[in-house]
Coordinates of C-alpha atoms in Angstrom, one line a residue:
M1 CA -55.7 149.3 35.1
G2 CA -52.9 151.7 34.0
S3 CA -52.6 155.0 35.8
S4 CA -54.2 156.9 32.8
S5 CA -57.5 155.0 33.3
K6 CA -57.9 155.4 37.1
I7 CA -61.2 156.8 38.3
S8 CA -61.4 158.0 41.9
R9 CA -64.4 157.6 44.2
R10 CA -64.5 161.4 44.4
T11 CA -65.0 161.5 40.6
L12 CA -67.8 159.0 40.9
V13 CA -69.5 161.0 43.6
K14 CA -69.2 164.1 41.6
C15 CA -70.8 162.4 38.7
G16 CA -73.5 161.0 40.9
L17 CA -72.5 157.4 40.3
A18 CA -71.0 156.2 43.6
S19 CA -74.5 155.3 44.8
A20 CA -75.9 154.4 41.5
G21 CA -75.1 150.7 41.8
L22 CA -72.4 148.5 40.4
P23 CA -73.8 148.0 36.9
V24 CA -73.5 151.7 36.2
V25 CA -70.0 151.9 37.6
S26 CA -69.1 148.8 35.7
K27 CA -70.5 150.2 32.5
L28 CA -68.4 153.4 33.0
L29 CA -65.2 151.4 33.7
T30 CA -65.7 149.3 30.5
S31 CA -66.7 152.2 28.3
P32 CA -64.8 152.6 25.0
V33 CA -62.9 155.7 26.3
V34 CA -61.7 154.0 29.5
A35 CA -60.9 150.7 27.6
Q36 CA -58.9 152.7 25.1
A37 CA -56.9 154.4 27.8
Q38 CA -56.3 151.0 29.4
A39 CA -55.2 149.4 26.2
K40 CA -52.7 152.2 25.6
S41 CA -51.2 151.8 29.0
D42 CA -50.9 148.0 29.0
P43 CA -47.9 147.7 26.6
S44 CA -45.7 149.7 29.0
F45 CA -45.7 146.6 31.3
A46 CA -44.3 144.3 28.6
A47 CA -40.6 143.9 27.9
V48 CA -41.4 144.3 24.2
P49 CA -44.2 146.9 23.9
G50 CA -47.1 145.9 21.8
E51 CA -46.1 142.3 21.5
K52 CA -49.1 140.0 21.2
G53 CA -49.3 136.7 23.1
V54 CA -46.4 134.9 24.8
Q55 CA -45.1 136.1 28.1
D56 CA -41.9 137.6 29.5
V57 CA -40.4 134.4 31.0
F58 CA -36.9 135.7 30.5
G59 CA -37.7 139.4 30.8
A60 CA -36.4 141.5 27.9
Y61 CA -34.0 138.9 26.7
D62 CA -33.6 135.9 24.4
I63 CA -31.4 133.0 25.7
D64 CA -28.6 131.5 23.6
P65 CA -29.0 127.8 24.5
N66 CA -25.7 126.8 22.9
W67 CA -23.5 129.3 24.7
P68 CA -21.0 128.3 26.0
Q69 CA -20.2 125.0 24.3
P70 CA -20.0 122.0 26.7
L71 CA -16.8 121.7 28.7
S72 CA -16.8 118.1 27.5
A73 CA -16.0 119.5 24.0
L74 CA -12.4 120.0 25.1
P75 CA -10.1 117.1 23.9
G76 CA -9.7 114.6 26.7
N77 CA -12.4 116.2 28.7
E78 CA -15.4 114.2 27.4
Q79 CA -16.4 112.8 30.7
W80 CA -16.5 116.1 32.6
S81 CA -18.8 119.1 32.7
W82 CA -19.0 122.5 34.3
G83 CA -18.7 122.8 38.0
S84 CA -20.2 125.5 40.3
G85 CA -20.2 128.8 38.4
E86 CA -18.7 131.4 40.6
G87 CA -18.0 134.5 38.4
I88 CA -18.1 135.8 34.9
F89 CA -16.7 138.9 33.1
A90 CA -16.9 140.0 29.5
E91 CA -13.8 142.0 28.4
N92 CA -15.8 142.3 25.2
P93 CA -18.4 140.2 23.5
D94 CA -15.6 138.0 22.0
R95 CA -13.6 137.4 25.2
V96 CA -15.5 136.2 28.2
F97 CA -13.9 134.8 31.4
I98 CA -15.8 132.1 33.2
L99 CA -14.7 131.2 36.8
Q100 CA -15.8 127.9 38.4
R101 CA -15.0 125.5 41.2
G102 CA -13.6 122.6 39.3
E103 CA -15.5 120.1 37.2
L104 CA -18.3 117.6 37.7
P105 CA -19.0 114.3 35.9
N106 CA -20.7 114.7 32.5
I107 CA -23.8 112.6 33.1
K108 CA -27.3 112.9 31.6
R109 CA -30.3 113.7 33.7
P110 CA -31.3 110.5 35.6
K111 CA -34.6 108.7 34.8
E112 CA -37.2 109.1 37.4
I113 CA -37.0 106.5 40.1
D114 CA -39.5 105.3 42.6
L115 CA -38.5 106.1 46.2
T116 CA -41.7 105.1 47.9
Q117 CA -39.7 103.1 50.5
L118 CA -38.9 106.6 51.9
G119 CA -42.6 107.6 52.1
P120 CA -45.7 107.6 50.0
S121 CA -45.7 109.1 46.5
I122 CA -42.0 110.0 46.5
G123 CA -40.0 110.1 43.2
F124 CA -36.7 111.6 42.0
P125 CA -35.9 113.7 40.0
I126 CA -39.1 115.7 40.0
G127 CA -40.0 116.7 36.4
R128 CA -39.1 120.3 35.4
L129 CA -36.8 120.7 38.4
P130 CA -32.9 120.6 38.6
W131 CA -31.5 117.3 39.7
R132 CA -27.9 118.2 40.7
D133 CA -26.9 120.9 43.1
A134 CA -23.5 121.9 41.7
T135 CA -22.5 124.1 44.6
S136 CA -22.8 121.2 47.0
A137 CA -21.2 118.7 44.6
S138 CA -18.3 120.8 43.5
P139 CA -15.0 121.2 45.4
P140 CA -13.7 122.6 47.5
G141 CA -15.3 121.4 50.7
P142 CA -15.5 123.4 53.9
L143 CA -12.3 124.9 55.2
D144 CA -12.4 122.4 58.1
G145 CA -13.6 119.4 56.2
P146 CA -13.1 117.3 53.0
N147 CA -14.9 117.5 49.7
H148 CA -17.9 115.3 49.0
G149 CA -17.0 112.1 47.2
T150 CA -13.8 111.0 45.5
E151 CA -11.4 113.1 43.4
D152 CA -11.4 112.2 39.7
V153 CA -14.6 110.2 40.2
D154 CA -17.1 112.7 41.7
W155 CA -15.2 115.9 40.9
R156 CA -11.9 117.2 39.4
W157 CA -10.0 120.4 40.3
K158 CA -9.4 121.5 36.7
H159 CA -10.4 124.3 34.4
C160 CA -11.2 126.9 37.1
I161 CA -10.6 129.7 34.6
V162 CA -12.0 129.4 31.1
G163 CA -12.1 131.9 28.3
V164 CA -14.8 131.7 25.6
N165 CA -15.7 133.8 22.5
A166 CA -18.9 135.2 21.2
K167 CA -20.0 131.9 19.8
G168 CA -19.3 130.1 23.1
E169 CA -16.3 128.3 21.8
I170 CA -13.6 127.6 24.5
K171 CA -10.6 129.5 23.3
E172 CA -8.4 129.8 26.4
T173 CA -7.7 127.8 29.6
W174 CA -5.1 128.5 32.3
P175 CA -4.4 125.1 34.0
E176 CA -1.2 126.6 35.5
W177 CA -3.3 128.4 38.1
D178 CA -5.6 125.6 39.2
S179 CA -3.3 124.4 41.9
M180 CA -2.9 127.9 43.3
L181 CA -6.7 128.4 43.7
R182 CA -8.8 127.1 46.6
R183 CA -12.2 128.7 46.1
P184 CA -12.2 131.2 43.2
H185 CA -15.0 133.6 43.8
A186 CA -15.0 136.6 41.3
I187 CA -13.0 137.8 38.3
Y188 CA -12.7 141.3 36.8
I189 CA -10.8 143.8 34.7
N190 CA -10.8 147.2 36.2
P191 CA -12.7 149.3 33.6
Y192 CA -10.3 152.3 34.2
D193 CA -7.1 150.3 33.5
R194 CA -5.8 150.6 29.9
D195 CA -3.4 147.7 30.6
K196 CA -6.4 145.4 31.4
F197 CA -4.9 143.5 34.3
V198 CA -7.1 140.6 35.4
W199 CA -8.2 140.5 39.0
L200 CA -9.3 137.3 40.8
V201 CA -10.8 137.0 44.3
D202 CA -10.3 133.7 46.1
D203 CA -12.3 133.7 49.3
Y204 CA -10.9 130.5 50.9
R205 CA -7.3 131.8 50.4
H206 CA -8.3 135.2 51.9
S207 CA -6.5 136.9 49.0
I208 CA -6.9 138.9 45.8
F209 CA -4.6 138.1 42.8
K210 CA -3.7 140.5 40.0
F211 CA -2.6 139.0 36.7
T212 CA -1.3 140.3 33.4
H213 CA -3.9 140.6 30.7
D214 CA -3.0 137.3 29.2
L215 CA -3.1 135.6 32.6
K216 CA 0.5 134.4 32.1
K217 CA 2.0 136.2 35.1
L218 CA 0.9 137.0 38.6
V219 CA 2.0 140.5 39.4
L220 CA 0.4 141.3 42.8
T221 CA -1.2 139.6 45.8
I222 CA -3.3 141.6 48.3
G223 CA -4.0 139.8 51.5
T224 CA -2.0 137.1 53.2
P225 CA -2.8 133.7 51.5
N226 CA -4.4 131.2 53.8
V227 CA -4.3 133.5 56.8
P228 CA -7.6 135.2 57.7
G229 CA -7.7 138.6 59.4
A230 CA -9.2 142.1 59.2
D231 CA -6.5 144.7 58.5
G232 CA -4.4 146.2 55.7
T233 CA -2.8 142.8 54.9
H234 CA -5.5 140.3 55.7
F235 CA -9.0 139.5 54.6
Y236 CA -11.5 137.0 55.9
R237 CA -13.1 135.4 52.9
P238 CA -13.4 138.4 50.5
T239 CA -16.0 138.3 47.8
Y240 CA -16.2 141.2 45.3
L241 CA -14.5 144.3 44.0
A242 CA -15.4 147.8 42.6
W243 CA -13.3 150.8 41.4
L244 CA -13.3 154.5 41.2
P245 CA -12.0 156.4 38.0
D246 CA -8.5 156.8 39.7
S247 CA -8.5 153.0 40.3
T248 CA -9.1 153.3 44.0
M249 CA -10.5 149.8 44.8
F250 CA -13.2 148.7 47.2
V251 CA -13.2 145.1 48.6
A252 CA -16.3 143.5 50.0
D253 CA -14.8 141.5 52.9
G254 CA -16.7 139.2 53.1
Y255 CA -18.3 135.9 54.1
V256 CA -16.8 136.1 57.6
G257 CA -15.3 139.6 57.5
T258 CA -17.7 142.4 58.2
R259 CA -16.2 145.4 56.5
V260 CA -15.5 147.2 53.2
A261 CA -11.8 147.8 52.7
K262 CA -10.4 150.5 50.5
F263 CA -7.1 150.4 48.5
D264 CA -5.3 152.8 46.2
K265 CA -4.4 152.1 42.6
D266 CA -1.2 150.4 43.7
G267 CA -2.8 148.1 46.2
K268 CA -1.9 150.2 49.2
F269 CA -4.4 149.9 52.1
L270 CA -6.2 153.2 52.8
M271 CA -9.0 152.5 55.2
D272 CA -11.9 150.3 56.1
W273 CA -15.4 150.5 57.7
G274 CA -17.9 148.2 59.2
Q275 CA -18.4 145.9 62.1
K276 CA -20.2 142.7 63.0
G277 CA -23.9 142.9 63.3
T278 CA -26.7 140.6 64.6
P279 CA -28.4 138.7 61.8
P280 CA -30.9 138.6 60.3
N281 CA -32.6 141.9 61.1
D282 CA -29.8 144.3 62.2
T283 CA -30.8 147.8 61.0
R284 CA -27.9 149.7 62.5
P285 CA -25.8 151.6 60.0
G286 CA -22.4 150.1 59.2
Y287 CA -23.1 146.7 60.9
F288 CA -22.7 143.8 58.4
N289 CA -23.4 140.1 58.2
G290 CA -22.2 138.7 54.9
V291 CA -20.6 141.5 52.9
H292 CA -21.4 139.9 49.5
G293 CA -21.4 142.6 46.9
V294 CA -20.2 146.1 46.3
A295 CA -20.9 148.6 43.5
V296 CA -20.0 152.3 43.0
D297 CA -22.1 155.1 41.4
V298 CA -19.3 157.5 40.3
P299 CA -21.4 160.7 39.7
S300 CA -22.7 160.7 43.2
G301 CA -19.8 159.1 44.9
R302 CA -22.0 156.5 46.5
V303 CA -20.9 152.9 47.5
F304 CA -23.6 150.3 47.5
V305 CA -23.0 147.3 49.7
N306 CA -24.9 144.0 49.8
D307 CA -25.4 143.3 53.5
R308 CA -26.6 139.8 52.6
N309 CA -27.5 138.1 55.8
N310 CA -29.3 141.2 57.1
H311 CA -31.3 141.3 53.9
R312 CA -30.6 144.9 53.0
V313 CA -28.5 147.2 50.9
Q314 CA -26.5 149.8 52.7
V315 CA -25.2 153.0 51.0
F316 CA -22.1 155.0 52.0
D317 CA -19.9 157.7 50.6
T318 CA -16.4 156.7 49.4
N319 CA -15.0 157.3 52.9
G320 CA -17.5 155.0 54.7
K321 CA -20.0 157.7 55.9
F322 CA -23.5 156.1 56.1
L323 CA -26.0 157.6 53.7
N324 CA -29.0 155.3 53.2
Q325 CA -30.3 151.7 53.4
W326 CA -33.2 149.6 52.2
K327 CA -34.5 146.1 52.8
V328 CA -34.6 143.7 49.9
G329 CA -37.1 141.3 51.6
D330 CA -37.6 138.7 54.3
Q331 CA -36.8 135.0 53.8
P332 CA -36.4 133.5 51.3
S333 CA -34.7 136.6 50.0
D334 CA -30.9 135.9 49.6
V335 CA -29.2 138.5 47.4
H336 CA -26.0 137.2 45.8
C337 CA -24.6 140.1 43.7
L338 CA -25.0 143.7 42.7
H339 CA -24.6 145.4 39.3
L340 CA -24.8 149.1 38.7
S341 CA -25.8 150.1 35.2
A342 CA -23.8 153.2 34.6
A343 CA -25.6 155.0 31.8
D344 CA -29.1 155.0 33.3
R345 CA -27.8 154.7 36.9
H346 CA -29.9 151.9 38.4
L347 CA -28.9 149.1 40.7
W348 CA -29.7 145.5 39.7
L349 CA -29.5 142.6 42.2
F350 CA -29.9 138.9 41.8
D351 CA -31.9 137.2 44.6
R352 CA -31.0 133.6 45.0
G353 CA -34.0 132.9 47.2
T354 CA -36.5 134.1 44.6
N355 CA -34.4 133.5 41.4
K356 CA -35.2 137.1 40.3
M357 CA -33.2 139.9 38.8
I358 CA -34.4 143.0 40.7
K359 CA -34.1 146.6 39.6
Y360 CA -34.0 149.5 42.0
D361 CA -33.3 153.2 41.5
L362 CA -30.4 154.5 43.5
E363 CA -32.8 155.5 46.4
G364 CA -34.0 152.0 46.8
N365 CA -37.3 152.2 45.0
F366 CA -38.4 148.9 43.5
L367 CA -38.9 149.2 39.7
Y368 CA -39.0 145.8 38.0
S369 CA -38.0 142.1 38.3
F370 CA -37.8 139.1 36.1
G371 CA -36.6 135.5 36.3
T372 CA -37.8 132.0 36.8
F373 CA -36.4 128.9 38.6
G374 CA -35.1 126.0 36.5
D375 CA -32.1 124.3 34.9
F376 CA -33.5 124.7 31.3
P377 CA -31.9 127.4 29.1
G378 CA -32.9 130.8 30.6
G379 CA -33.9 129.5 34.0
F380 CA -32.0 130.6 37.1
W381 CA -30.7 128.8 40.1
G382 CA -28.1 130.5 42.1
V383 CA -26.7 133.3 39.9
H384 CA -23.5 134.2 41.7
G385 CA -21.9 136.4 39.1
M386 CA -23.3 138.7 36.4
H387 CA -21.9 141.1 33.8
V388 CA -23.1 143.0 30.8
D389 CA -20.9 143.6 27.7
Q390 CA -20.6 146.7 25.5
E391 CA -23.4 145.3 23.2
G392 CA -25.9 144.8 26.1
N393 CA -25.5 141.0 26.3
L394 CA -26.1 139.8 29.8
Y395 CA -23.9 137.0 31.2
T396 CA -24.6 134.9 34.3
A397 CA -22.7 132.3 36.3
E398 CA -24.7 130.0 38.5
V399 CA -23.4 128.2 41.6
D400 CA -26.4 125.8 42.0
N401 CA -27.1 125.0 38.3
G402 CA -23.3 124.8 37.6
R403 CA -23.1 126.7 34.4
A404 CA -22.8 130.1 32.6
Q405 CA -25.4 131.6 30.4
K406 CA -25.7 134.4 27.7
F407 CA -28.8 136.5 27.3
T408 CA -29.2 138.8 24.3
P409 CA -31.6 141.8 24.2
R410 CA -34.9 141.0 22.4
K411 CA -35.7 143.0 19.3
G412 CA -37.7 146.0 20.2
A413 CA -37.2 145.5 24.0
N414 CA -38.1 148.3 26.3
P415 CA -34.7 149.7 27.4
A416 CA -36.0 150.2 30.9
M417 CA -36.2 146.4 31.3
L418 CA -32.7 145.7 30.1
I419 CA -29.8 145.6 32.4
G420 CA -27.4 148.2 31.2
P421 CA -23.6 147.9 31.1
G422 CA -21.4 149.1 33.8
V423 CA -18.9 151.9 33.4
K424 CA -17.7 152.0 29.7
P425 CA -14.2 150.5 29.7
V426 CA -11.4 152.9 28.7
W427 CA -10.2 150.3 26.2
S428 CA -13.5 150.1 24.2

């Protein structure tokens, strides 16, 4: 029942009903007054209040099943499809960057085959479930080992950066940078930068690259390419970025690194904080295992860090002073990325282990979640990057499904169940 229809035992005792037997209590709880109160409260739990029937499979969103167009639609690319989706960023609804790890063969879902020679009642693929793990199939392989399969047969290192419009049409590609990239991880435009430089994090190259808005020129490299470390000129597999209004930048560093690094607007190293913890249950402030996400709440000056392998969020001030933490769940919990909705000031996380988008307030109180596992339009498997444009459209990039998706707010949706945009860009 909703909170407006709760009846305490104390109330029942006062009314002389606690010992009157279940039929009397049951009658009271199903009386027209109580039922009316319950009916009034129930719509608050729906993404679209008052909607009859259906269910909130995709939360407060509709899915655009035709966005983006297939990568095979590019001339000469008919035999190739999207690879592992690493990052996504919407400069505006009509220019969206998709970042991926190369391409995979464009093949249809296999017919189910009998594998009973491996054991009784075994078949593949299982109906309704994804059949190809793009993050395992896509290049690049481990730093110390080769990729799976054969190049130009099982995978291709092409189209790592793709630009699409609101209709999902592929409008821009930048093949000139493919050979420079090793494992592109995230892509951004600093929302406080009127020149709209494009930032790209490559965790295998231990570097962050800054390009002109048209991605025609590389203007800055932070980190020493191919050389890992943990100082002002080295990273160890960095992951994500976040900014303050003066363009001070925070770097989550990273898969192997165990710190947050801070740089000024010109890329000059200022400071860092954090040290290696003991996974998976380290609760000590400032100890990290898998720094895989960073977000900033500007009004309060708080920096939220995804301490992925310790299954928690840690909160600091902008100089690294520990303020708070909360746990996001035991196994299979595996949070991939953070998004801070600026207007309503809530923190959204995607949990790869549960395939859920999770909403917290800034003190860590759990408020809402949605999402379902699958490779059908609207399903999730391994959301690794997420962004919201100025119109409230939600974009996701999935490492496991190997794709990007676009979700549009449903008509009449409860705003509390929508993921709000980040900081309003100075250029919008």
